[in-house]
C-alpha positions in Angstrom: -4.5 -3.0 6.0 -5.1 -1.7 2.5 -7.8 0.9 1.5 -8.2 2.5 -1.9 -10.8 5.2 -2.4 -11.7 6.5 -5.9 -8.1 5.8 -7.1 -7.4 6.9 -10.7 -4.2 6.9 -12.6 -3.4 8.3 -16.1 -0.5 8.1 -18.4 0.3 10.4 -21.3 1.1 8.7 -24.7 2.5 10.6 -27.7 -0.1 10.7 -30.5 2.4 11.6 -33.2 5.8 10.3 -34.0 8.8 12.7 -33.9 11.9 11.3 -35.4 14.4 14.2 -35.1 15.6 16.6 -32.4 14.4 19.5 -34.6 10.8 18.1 -34.6 11.0 17.7 -30.8 12.1 21.3 -30.3 9.5 22.7 -32.6 6.7 20.8 -30.9 8.0 22.1 -27.5 8.1 25.7 -28.7 4.7 25.6 -30.3 3.1 23.8 -27.5 1.9 21.1 -29.8 3.2 18.1 -27.9 0.7 15.7 -29.3 -0.1 13.7 -26.2 -3.2 11.6 -25.5 -4.2 11.0 -21.9 -4.9 7.3 -21.1 -6.7 6.5 -17.8 -5.3 3.1 -16.8 -7.3 3.1 -13.6 -10.5 5.0 -12.9 -12.3 5.3 -9.6 -11.0 2.1 -8.1 -12.3 1.3 -4.6 -10.8 -1.6 -2.6 -10.6 -2.6 1.0 -8.5 -5.5 2.3 -8.5 -6.6 5.9 -5.6 -8.0 7.9 -4.9 -11.6 6.9 -7.0 -11.5 3.8 -5.8 -12.8 0.5 -7.2 -11.0 -2.5 -6.8 -12.0 -6.1 -6.9 -9.6 -9.1 -7.4 -10.9 -12.6 -8.3 -9.4 -15.9 -7.1 -9.1 -19.5 -3.7 -7.6 -20.4 -3.7 -3.8 -20.2 -6.5 -3.7 -17.7 -4.4 -2.0 -15.0 -3.5 -4.9 -12.7 0.2 -4.2 -12.4 -0.4 -0.5 -12.1 -2.8 -1.1 -9.2 -0.1 -3.2 -7.4 2.5 -0.5 -8.0 0.2 2.1 -6.5 -0.4 -0.1 -3.4 3.4 -0.6 -3.1 4.1 3.1 -3.4 6.2 2.7 -6.5 3.9 5.2 -8.3 1.2 7.6 -7.1 -2.4 8.0 -8.2 -3.5 11.2 -10.0 -6.8 11.1 -8.1 -8.0 9.3 -5.0 -6.6 8.2 -1.7 -4.4 5.2 -0.8 -3.9 4.0 2.8 -1.6 1.1 3.6 -0.9 -0.1 7.2 2.0 -2.5 7.5 5.4 -3.6 6.1 5.1 -4.2 2.4 7.1 -6.7 0.4 6.4 -6.4 -3.3 7.2 -9.1 -5.9 6.3 -6.9 -8.9 9.0 -8.1 -11.3 11.3 -11.0 -11.0 14.5 -10.0 -9.3 13.7 -6.3 -9.1 16.5 -4.7 -7.0 18.9 -7.5 -7.9 22.3 -6.7 -9.5 23.2 -9.2 -12.3 26.9 -8.5 -11.8 26.8 -9.7 -8.1 26.6 -13.2 -6.9 23.3 -14.7 -5.7 24.6 -14.6 -2.1 25.6 -10.9 -2.4 22.2 -10.1 -3.9 20.3 -11.8 -1.1 22.3 -9.7 1.5 21.7 -6.5 -0.5 18.0 -7.2 -0.9 17.6 -7.9 2.8 19.4 -4.7 3.7 17.1 -2.7 1.3 14.1 -4.3 3.0 15.3 -3.1 6.4 16.5 -6.4 7.8 19.4 -6.4 10.2 22.7 -8.2 9.2 22.0 -10.8 11.8 18.5 -11.6 10.5 19.8 -11.7 6.9 22.5 -14.2 7.8 20.0 -16.3 9.8 17.8 -16.5 6.7 20.4 -17.3 4.0 20.3 -21.1 4.4 16.5 -21.1 4.4 16.4 -18.9 1.2 18.8 -21.1 -0.8 17.2 -24.3 0.4 13.7 -23.1 -0.6 15.0 -21.9 -4.0 17.0 -25.2 -4.5 20.1 -23.2 -5.4 22.5 -24.2 -2.6 25.2 -25.1 -5.2 24.8 -21.8 -7.1 25.0 -19.2 -4.3 28.3 -17.9 -5.5 27.4 -17.7 -9.2 26.8 -14.3 -10.7 23.1 -13.6 -11.3 23.7 -12.8 -14.9 24.5 -16.5 -15.5 21.2 -17.7 -13.9 18.4 -19.0 -16.0 15.0 -17.3 -15.8 13.7 -20.2 -13.7 16.6 -19.9 -11.2 16.1 -16.1 -11.1 12.4 -16.7 -10.3 13.1 -19.1 -7.5 15.7 -16.8 -5.9 13.4 -13.8 -6.2 10.5 -15.5 -4.5 12.5 -17.2 -1.8 14.3 -13.9 -0.9 11.1 -11.9 -0.8 9.1 -14.2 1.5 12.1 -14.5 3.8 11.6 -10.8 4.8 8.6 -11.9 6.8 6.2 -9.3 5.3 3.0 -8.1 6.8 1.7 -7.3 3.3 2.8 -9.3 0.3 2.1 -8.2 -3.3 2.6 -10.8 -6.0 2.4 -10.0 -9.7 2.4 -13.1 -11.9 5.6 -14.5 -10.4 4.1 -17.9 -10.1 3.7 -18.1 -13.9 7.5 -18.7 -14.1 9.3 -21.8 -13.0 8.5 -25.5 -13.2 5.4 -27.2 -11.9 7.1 -28.5 -8.7 8.3 -25.1 -7.8 4.9 -23.5 -8.5 3.4 -26.0 -6.1 6.0 -25.1 -3.4 5.2 -21.4 -3.9 1.4 -22.1 -3.5 2.1 -24.1 -0.3 4.2 -21.2 1.0 1.5 -18.7 0.2 -1.0 -20.8 2.2 1.4 -21.0 5.1 1.8 -17.2 5.1 -2.0 -16.9 4.9 -2.4 -19.1 7.9 0.2 -16.9 9.8 -1.9 -13.8 9.1 0.0 -12.2 6.2 -2.2 -10.0 4.0 -1.7 -10.6 0.3 -2.7 -9.3 -3.1 -2.1 -11.8 -5.9 -2.3 -10.8 -9.6 -2.7 -13.7 -12.0 -4.4 -14.8 -15.2 -4.9 -18.2 -13.6 -8.4 -18.3 -12.1 -7.7 -21.8 -10.7 -4.7 -20.5 -8.8 -6.6 -17.6 -7.4 -9.5 -19.8 -6.3 -7.0 -22.1 -4.5 -5.3 -19.4 -2.4 -7.6 -16.3 -2.3 -10.5 -15.3 -0.1 -11.9 -12.9 -2.8 -11.3 -12.4 -6.5 -11.8 -9.1 -8.3 -12.1 -8.7 -12.1 -10.3 -5.6 -13.4 -11.2 -4.5 -16.9 -10.5 -1.1 -18.6 -9.2 0.2 -15.3 -12.3 -0.5 -13.3 -13.3 -3.2 -10.9 -16.4 -4.9 -12.3 -17.1 -7.8 -10.1 -16.2 -9.7 -7.0 -16.4 -13.3 -5.9 -15.7 -14.9 -2.6 
């Protein structure tokens, strides 16, 4: 379902501070831009079979979120090859794609449409989404008035309702109360039993051990070890 071959990604960071427009223009004309290349991923190889749940862990800044974004097609690698077979549902940031000025119900409909669901399928899933998120009474409230926990519950419930073939989860389970986290873990196990392929990024080794078939350690942009 997912194959990465020698994937590398670099970002350019300014090495000197320019405070004025004049300094910016001068640096552009002279060609002295003062950038430093930072390789956030370097020669990453990863192969994930259908129905497999793979965990990615590692310290902050090791490239975990960048790796998920490359798999999701949000950004592209500078080197290497990425092959993904199947419908992807990414939960990379809580509520990404949501509009805070719209109600929760309007956002669910909008998100479903963006994920390619028909209007009939969206309407069929609405009750399930709000019941799972425990937000039945708040469906007509604007999202800007939601707490972070409510936001997290709605984002997760909406994403899993799209019935993904491939689910990418980036630390979303770190937000929310204990009971909701347990509900999310139970849902992940249910999706796993139904054959959904998943990549889960988390700092919690206990969580990854509970739901994953394999766990990879990512450090300094490289995969150093694997456990199964």
